[in-house]
Coordinates of C-alpha atoms in Angstrom, one line a residue:
M24 CA -16.7 32.6 15.1
T25 CA -15.1 29.9 16.3
Q26 CA -15.4 26.3 14.9
E27 CA -17.0 24.8 18.1
T28 CA -19.5 22.5 16.1
T29 CA -18.8 19.1 14.3
F30 CA -20.7 17.1 12.5
T31 CA -19.7 13.3 11.9
P32 CA -22.0 11.7 9.2
S33 CA -21.7 8.2 8.6
T34 CA -24.0 8.0 5.9
V35 CA -24.8 10.2 2.3
E36 CA -28.0 11.0 4.2
E37 CA -26.4 12.1 7.3
V38 CA -24.0 14.1 5.5
R39 CA -27.4 15.8 3.2
A40 CA -28.7 16.8 6.7
A41 CA -25.7 18.1 8.3
V42 CA -25.6 20.6 5.4
A43 CA -29.3 21.3 4.8
D44 CA -30.0 22.0 8.5
T45 CA -27.5 24.5 9.0
R46 CA -28.1 27.0 6.2
A47 CA -29.2 29.3 8.4
S48 CA -27.4 28.3 11.8
H49 CA -23.6 27.6 10.3
P50 CA -23.6 29.0 7.1
R51 CA -19.8 28.9 6.6
L52 CA -18.5 24.5 6.5
L53 CA -15.1 23.5 6.6
V54 CA -15.0 19.9 5.1
A55 CA -12.4 17.9 7.3
G56 CA -11.1 14.7 6.5
A57 CA -7.9 12.5 8.4
G58 CA -5.8 16.2 8.2
T59 CA -3.1 15.2 6.1
A60 CA -3.1 18.1 4.0
S61 CA -5.0 20.5 5.7
G62 CA -2.2 22.9 5.4
W63 CA -2.2 22.7 1.5
G64 CA -3.1 25.7 -0.8
A65 CA -4.4 28.9 1.1
P66 CA -5.5 28.5 5.0
A67 CA -9.3 28.1 5.4
A68 CA -11.0 31.0 6.9
P69 CA -12.5 30.8 10.3
A70 CA -15.6 28.2 9.6
D71 CA -19.1 28.0 11.9
A72 CA -19.2 24.1 11.7
V73 CA -17.0 21.5 10.4
I74 CA -17.9 18.2 8.5
D75 CA -16.0 15.8 9.6
T76 CA -15.9 12.9 7.3
T77 CA -13.9 10.7 9.0
S78 CA -16.9 8.5 10.2
L79 CA -17.8 8.2 6.5
T80 CA -16.5 4.9 5.8
G81 CA -16.8 1.5 4.6
V82 CA -17.1 -0.7 1.0
L83 CA -20.1 -0.4 -0.4
K84 CA -19.8 -2.6 -3.6
Y85 CA -16.7 -4.6 -4.8
A86 CA -17.0 -6.0 -8.2
P87 CA -13.7 -7.8 -8.8
S88 CA -14.8 -8.9 -12.4
D89 CA -15.9 -5.4 -13.0
L90 CA -12.5 -4.1 -11.6
T91 CA -14.8 -1.7 -9.5
I92 CA -15.3 -0.7 -6.1
A93 CA -17.8 1.5 -4.4
V94 CA -16.2 3.0 -0.9
R95 CA -17.4 5.9 1.4
A96 CA -15.0 9.0 1.0
G97 CA -13.9 9.1 4.5
T98 CA -12.4 5.4 4.1
P99 CA -8.6 5.5 4.7
F100 CA -6.9 4.3 1.1
T101 CA -5.0 2.1 2.7
T102 CA -8.1 0.2 4.1
V103 CA -9.3 0.3 0.4
Q104 CA -5.5 -1.2 -1.2
E105 CA -5.8 -3.8 1.5
T106 CA -9.5 -5.1 0.8
L107 CA -8.2 -5.2 -2.7
A108 CA -5.0 -7.0 -2.3
E109 CA -6.7 -10.0 -1.4
G110 CA -8.5 -10.2 -4.9
G111 CA -5.3 -9.3 -6.4
Q112 CA -6.1 -6.0 -7.6
R113 CA -5.3 -2.6 -6.5
V114 CA -5.9 1.4 -7.2
A115 CA -3.2 2.1 -9.1
L116 CA -2.2 4.8 -7.2
D117 CA 0.9 5.7 -4.6
P118 CA 0.2 9.1 -2.6
A119 CA 3.0 9.8 -0.6
R120 CA 0.1 10.3 2.2
A121 CA -1.4 7.1 2.2
W122 CA 0.5 5.9 4.9
R123 CA -0.3 9.2 6.8
G124 CA -4.2 7.8 6.9
A125 CA -5.1 9.9 3.9
T126 CA -8.5 9.2 2.8
I127 CA -10.1 8.4 -0.7
G128 CA -12.3 12.0 -0.5
G129 CA -9.0 13.8 0.8
L130 CA -7.1 12.4 -2.3
L131 CA -9.7 13.4 -4.5
A132 CA -10.3 16.7 -3.2
T133 CA -6.5 17.5 -3.0
A134 CA -5.6 16.0 -6.3
D135 CA -2.9 14.2 -5.0
A136 CA -0.9 11.5 -6.6
G137 CA 2.5 9.8 -7.0
P138 CA 5.1 8.7 -9.3
L139 CA 2.6 5.9 -10.6
R140 CA 0.6 8.9 -12.0
T141 CA 3.0 8.7 -15.0
A142 CA 1.2 5.4 -16.2
F143 CA -2.1 5.8 -14.6
G144 CA -2.9 9.3 -14.2
S145 CA -4.8 10.4 -10.8
L146 CA -7.7 10.0 -9.3
R147 CA -9.4 12.3 -11.9
D148 CA -8.9 9.0 -13.9
L149 CA -9.4 6.7 -11.8
V150 CA -12.7 7.6 -10.3
I151 CA -16.1 6.6 -12.5
G152 CA -18.7 7.4 -9.9
T153 CA -19.0 10.1 -7.3
T154 CA -21.7 11.3 -5.0
V155 CA -21.5 14.5 -3.5
V156 CA -23.6 17.1 -1.3
L157 CA -23.8 20.4 -2.1
G158 CA -24.2 23.6 -0.3
D159 CA -28.0 23.5 -0.2
G160 CA -28.1 19.8 0.3
T161 CA -28.6 18.7 -3.0
V162 CA -27.5 15.1 -3.3
A163 CA -25.4 14.9 -6.5
R164 CA -24.4 11.9 -8.6
S165 CA -22.3 11.1 -11.7
G166 CA -21.0 8.0 -13.3
G167 CA -21.6 4.9 -11.7
H168 CA -20.0 1.4 -11.7
V169 CA -19.3 0.8 -15.5
I170 CA -16.3 2.2 -17.3
K171 CA -17.7 4.5 -19.7
N172 CA -18.4 8.0 -20.2
V173 CA -21.6 9.6 -18.8
A174 CA -23.9 13.0 -19.5
G175 CA -23.9 15.8 -17.7
Y176 CA -21.5 17.2 -15.3
D177 CA -18.4 15.0 -14.6
L178 CA -18.3 15.2 -10.8
A179 CA -15.2 13.5 -10.3
K180 CA -13.3 15.9 -12.1
L181 CA -15.0 19.0 -11.0
F182 CA -14.0 17.7 -7.3
H183 CA -10.7 16.7 -8.3
G184 CA -8.5 19.3 -6.3
S185 CA -11.1 21.4 -5.2
L186 CA -9.8 21.3 -1.5
G187 CA -13.5 21.5 -0.1
T188 CA -14.4 24.3 -1.8
L189 CA -17.4 22.8 -4.0
G190 CA -19.6 20.6 -1.3
V191 CA -18.8 17.2 0.3
V192 CA -17.5 14.3 -1.3
A193 CA -19.6 11.3 0.1
E194 CA -18.9 8.4 -1.9
V195 CA -16.8 7.4 -5.0
V196 CA -16.6 4.6 -7.4
L197 CA -12.7 3.4 -8.6
R198 CA -11.6 1.9 -11.5
L199 CA -9.5 -1.1 -10.4
H200 CA -6.1 -2.7 -12.1
P201 CA -4.7 -6.1 -11.5
L202 CA -1.9 -6.3 -9.1
P203 CA 1.5 -7.0 -11.2
L204 CA 3.4 -9.9 -11.0
A205 CA 6.5 -8.7 -11.2
V206 CA 8.1 -5.1 -10.1
R207 CA 11.6 -4.0 -10.8
T208 CA 13.0 -0.6 -10.5
V209 CA 15.9 0.8 -12.4
A210 CA 18.1 3.7 -11.3
V211 CA 20.0 5.7 -13.9
E212 CA 22.9 8.6 -12.9
A213 CA 21.8 11.4 -14.7
D214 CA 21.3 15.2 -14.2
T215 CA 17.9 16.9 -14.9
G216 CA 18.9 17.2 -19.2
E217 CA 20.2 13.9 -19.2
A218 CA 17.1 12.1 -17.2
F219 CA 14.8 14.2 -19.3
D220 CA 16.0 12.8 -22.4
L221 CA 16.0 9.7 -21.3
A222 CA 12.5 9.5 -19.8
G223 CA 11.5 10.9 -23.6
K224 CA 13.5 7.4 -24.9
V225 CA 11.9 5.2 -22.4
V226 CA 8.2 7.1 -23.6
M227 CA 8.9 6.6 -27.1
T228 CA 10.2 3.0 -27.3
G229 CA 7.2 1.3 -25.7
L230 CA 8.9 0.4 -22.5
E231 CA 6.0 1.1 -20.6
A232 CA 7.3 2.5 -17.2
S233 CA 4.9 2.8 -14.1
A234 CA 6.8 5.5 -13.1
L235 CA 9.8 7.7 -14.2
E236 CA 10.8 9.8 -11.1
W237 CA 14.1 12.1 -11.1
S238 CA 15.5 12.5 -7.3
G239 CA 19.0 13.1 -5.8
G240 CA 20.3 12.9 -9.1
Q241 CA 19.3 9.8 -10.6
L242 CA 15.9 8.7 -12.9
L243 CA 13.9 6.0 -11.0
V244 CA 12.2 3.8 -13.7
K245 CA 9.6 1.5 -12.2
L246 CA 8.7 -1.5 -14.4
E247 CA 5.4 -3.7 -14.0
G248 CA 4.3 -6.5 -15.6
T249 CA 4.7 -10.5 -15.9
P250 CA 8.2 -11.8 -15.0
E251 CA 8.9 -12.1 -18.5
G252 CA 7.9 -9.2 -19.7
V253 CA 9.5 -7.1 -17.1
E254 CA 13.1 -8.8 -17.7
Q255 CA 12.8 -8.0 -21.2
R256 CA 11.9 -4.6 -20.8
E257 CA 14.8 -3.9 -18.1
R258 CA 17.2 -5.2 -20.4
E259 CA 16.1 -2.9 -22.9
L260 CA 16.2 -0.3 -20.2
C261 CA 19.8 -0.9 -19.0
R262 CA 20.8 -0.8 -22.6
L263 CA 19.2 2.8 -23.3
G264 CA 20.4 3.9 -19.5
G265 CA 24.1 3.0 -20.3
T266 CA 26.9 2.2 -18.0
T267 CA 25.3 3.9 -14.9
A268 CA 22.0 2.2 -15.0
R269 CA 21.7 -0.9 -12.4
V270 CA 18.7 -2.7 -11.4
L271 CA 17.9 -2.1 -7.4
A272 CA 17.2 -4.6 -5.1
V273 CA 13.8 -4.7 -3.7
E274 CA 15.0 -3.5 -0.2
E275 CA 17.0 -0.6 -2.4
A276 CA 14.4 0.3 -4.8
D277 CA 11.7 0.5 -1.4
A278 CA 14.1 2.8 -0.1
A279 CA 14.4 4.9 -3.2
W280 CA 10.9 5.3 -3.5
A281 CA 10.3 5.9 0.0
G282 CA 13.0 8.8 -0.5
V283 CA 10.6 10.4 -3.5
A284 CA 7.6 9.9 -0.7
A285 CA 9.6 11.7 1.7
S286 CA 9.8 14.8 -0.5
A287 CA 6.2 15.7 0.0
A288 CA 6.2 16.3 3.7
G289 CA 9.0 18.1 4.5
V290 CA 10.1 18.3 7.8
R291 CA 9.8 21.5 10.3
G292 CA 11.7 24.7 9.2
T293 CA 11.1 23.8 5.3
T294 CA 8.8 24.8 2.6
V295 CA 7.4 22.5 0.2
V296 CA 5.5 22.8 -3.2
R297 CA 4.3 21.2 -6.3
I298 CA 4.8 22.6 -9.3
G299 CA 3.1 21.7 -12.5
T300 CA 4.8 22.9 -15.8
M301 CA 4.4 21.7 -19.2
P302 CA 6.9 18.7 -19.7
A303 CA 9.2 20.6 -22.2
V304 CA 10.7 23.2 -19.6
G305 CA 11.0 20.4 -16.6
P306 CA 14.7 20.3 -17.0
A307 CA 15.2 24.3 -16.8
L308 CA 12.8 24.7 -13.8
V309 CA 14.1 21.8 -11.6
T310 CA 17.9 22.9 -12.6
R311 CA 16.9 26.4 -11.4
M312 CA 15.2 24.7 -8.1
V313 CA 18.5 22.8 -7.3
A314 CA 20.7 25.7 -7.8
A315 CA 18.6 27.8 -5.2
G316 CA 19.4 25.2 -2.8
A317 CA 16.1 22.6 -3.0
S318 CA 15.8 19.4 -3.3
V319 CA 13.3 18.3 -5.9
A320 CA 11.5 15.1 -7.1
S321 CA 10.2 14.9 -10.2
S322 CA 8.0 13.4 -12.5
L323 CA 9.5 14.7 -15.7
A324 CA 7.7 13.2 -18.5
I325 CA 4.3 14.8 -16.9
G326 CA 5.7 18.1 -15.6
V327 CA 5.1 17.3 -11.8
H328 CA 8.0 18.8 -9.7
T329 CA 7.7 18.5 -6.0
V330 CA 10.2 20.8 -4.3
Q331 CA 11.6 21.3 -0.9
F332 CA 13.5 24.0 0.4
N333 CA 15.5 24.6 4.2
G334 CA 14.4 27.9 5.6
G335 CA 14.6 31.4 4.0
D336 CA 12.1 33.5 2.5
H337 CA 11.3 31.9 -0.8
D338 CA 8.2 34.2 -1.6
E339 CA 10.2 36.2 -4.6
L340 CA 11.0 33.0 -6.3
L341 CA 8.0 31.1 -6.4
A342 CA 6.4 34.3 -7.7
Q343 CA 8.7 34.5 -10.7
L344 CA 7.6 30.9 -11.9
H345 CA 4.5 31.4 -13.5
Q346 CA 6.1 34.5 -15.6
E347 CA 9.1 32.4 -16.8
F348 CA 8.2 28.6 -16.8
G349 CA 4.6 29.1 -16.7
A350 CA 4.5 27.3 -13.7
A351 CA 1.3 26.4 -11.5
V352 CA 2.6 26.3 -8.1
T353 CA 0.4 24.7 -4.5
V354 CA 2.2 24.9 -1.2
L355 CA 1.9 21.9 0.7
R356 CA 4.1 23.2 3.7
R357 CA 4.7 27.2 4.4
D358 CA 7.3 27.4 6.9
G359 CA 9.5 29.5 4.5
L360 CA 6.6 31.6 3.3
S361 CA 4.5 34.6 4.4
A362 CA 1.3 33.3 6.2
G363 CA -1.1 34.2 3.8
R364 CA 0.7 32.6 0.4
G365 CA -0.7 29.5 -0.8
W366 CA -1.0 29.9 -4.4
G367 CA 1.4 31.0 -7.1
S368 CA -0.1 33.7 -9.9
P369 CA -3.9 32.7 -10.8
P370 CA -3.6 30.1 -13.9
A371 CA -5.7 31.6 -17.2
P372 CA -8.5 29.4 -16.1
V373 CA -9.5 31.2 -13.0
R374 CA -12.3 32.9 -14.4
V375 CA -13.8 29.2 -15.1
M376 CA -13.0 28.4 -11.4
R377 CA -14.9 31.0 -10.1
A378 CA -18.0 30.4 -12.4
I379 CA -17.9 26.8 -10.9
K380 CA -17.8 28.1 -7.9
R381 CA -20.6 30.0 -8.3
Q382 CA -22.7 27.3 -9.9
F383 CA -22.1 24.6 -7.4
D384 CA -21.6 27.0 -4.0
P385 CA -23.3 30.1 -4.7
A386 CA -23.8 31.0 -1.0
G387 CA -20.0 30.4 -0.8
R388 CA -20.6 27.9 2.3
F389 CA -17.3 25.7 1.7
G390 CA -14.1 26.2 2.4
A391 CA -13.9 30.1 2.4
G392 CA -9.7 31.4 1.7
R393 CA -8.6 27.6 0.6
F394 CA -8.0 29.2 -2.7
S395 CA -7.7 32.6 -1.4
P396 CA -6.8 35.2 -3.1
W397 CA -7.9 33.8 -6.6
L398 CA -11.2 33.4 -5.7
E399 CA -11.6 36.1 -3.2
D400 CA -9.9 38.5 -5.8
E401 CA -13.5 38.2 -7.6
E402 CA -15.9 39.4 -4.4
R403 CA -13.3 42.1 -3.8
A404 CA -14.1 43.5 -7.1
S405 CA -17.9 43.2 -7.1

């Protein structure tokens, strides 16, 4: 059946009704937002209806003194940041898709983040409350407006990276951080091995870098904080980096970080994948990718690597990464891959993923195909 029916709810109750009232008439649903990551993972299978969250927008509650904000999930990330900037605060996240209109719910569903993940983590670390709608119309909530652990399921972590396969993220409560008073970027010319060693020293010496990203033959280190603190750490970093370390002017730094962000988008004819590894094997993997003709932006300190290939057939190479490096591969753009490939070899916890899918979406209503063949392997075997 073609996707002829689209629901555009603007409240949690409207989401609930759209899901609950269509169990018989539209059993297969596809959750869609701004569409900035619609090609991530494996292609979605045909659905009976689309739950379009782009009308599910707005700030529900902003508590500056508590460092929290509650928003509807279809709210564009940039809109949230603009609202917070007026109060000198931010969500400490810098995903490359933000400028393209990515929504809060979409970023949670794709587990997307940027270089600031080094210091602040991803949305799984910044979401403290979540409201979701499950396949039978149940509205489930966890967390709230207070930064503390809660009993029961942590829905934010379960839905983080779920690609719309468990239910509809309807509302999110976010933890905030103050905007830094000063920001500096230090660039150090280095190959991957040198960059990894330097990144380790930066971490061990307590320089508190907000971002550590290797790209284009240089390690970019972002320092944030008070002017005096940033200046002191900047001097120490330049000492560690040696003769090739230099502090970038504002315009040059902006261009450098924009280049890192651009690596995740790719252009027509390219293949873009995000690879997760243990940090220790990062230099070897990045060296292998560069030797294969790829462009790489790598958060070496935490083992997240964005790799862009130009043309060619890269299926075989990507299939080897799990075996050689224990890598988890997510396809972001597939121009140089076979049509069905969206993931590398299944990870060890794939059985847990399948169990969670059965628990939250036993009827298989949401996001069919997005994790193919990981989830579908079990269906074929049963």
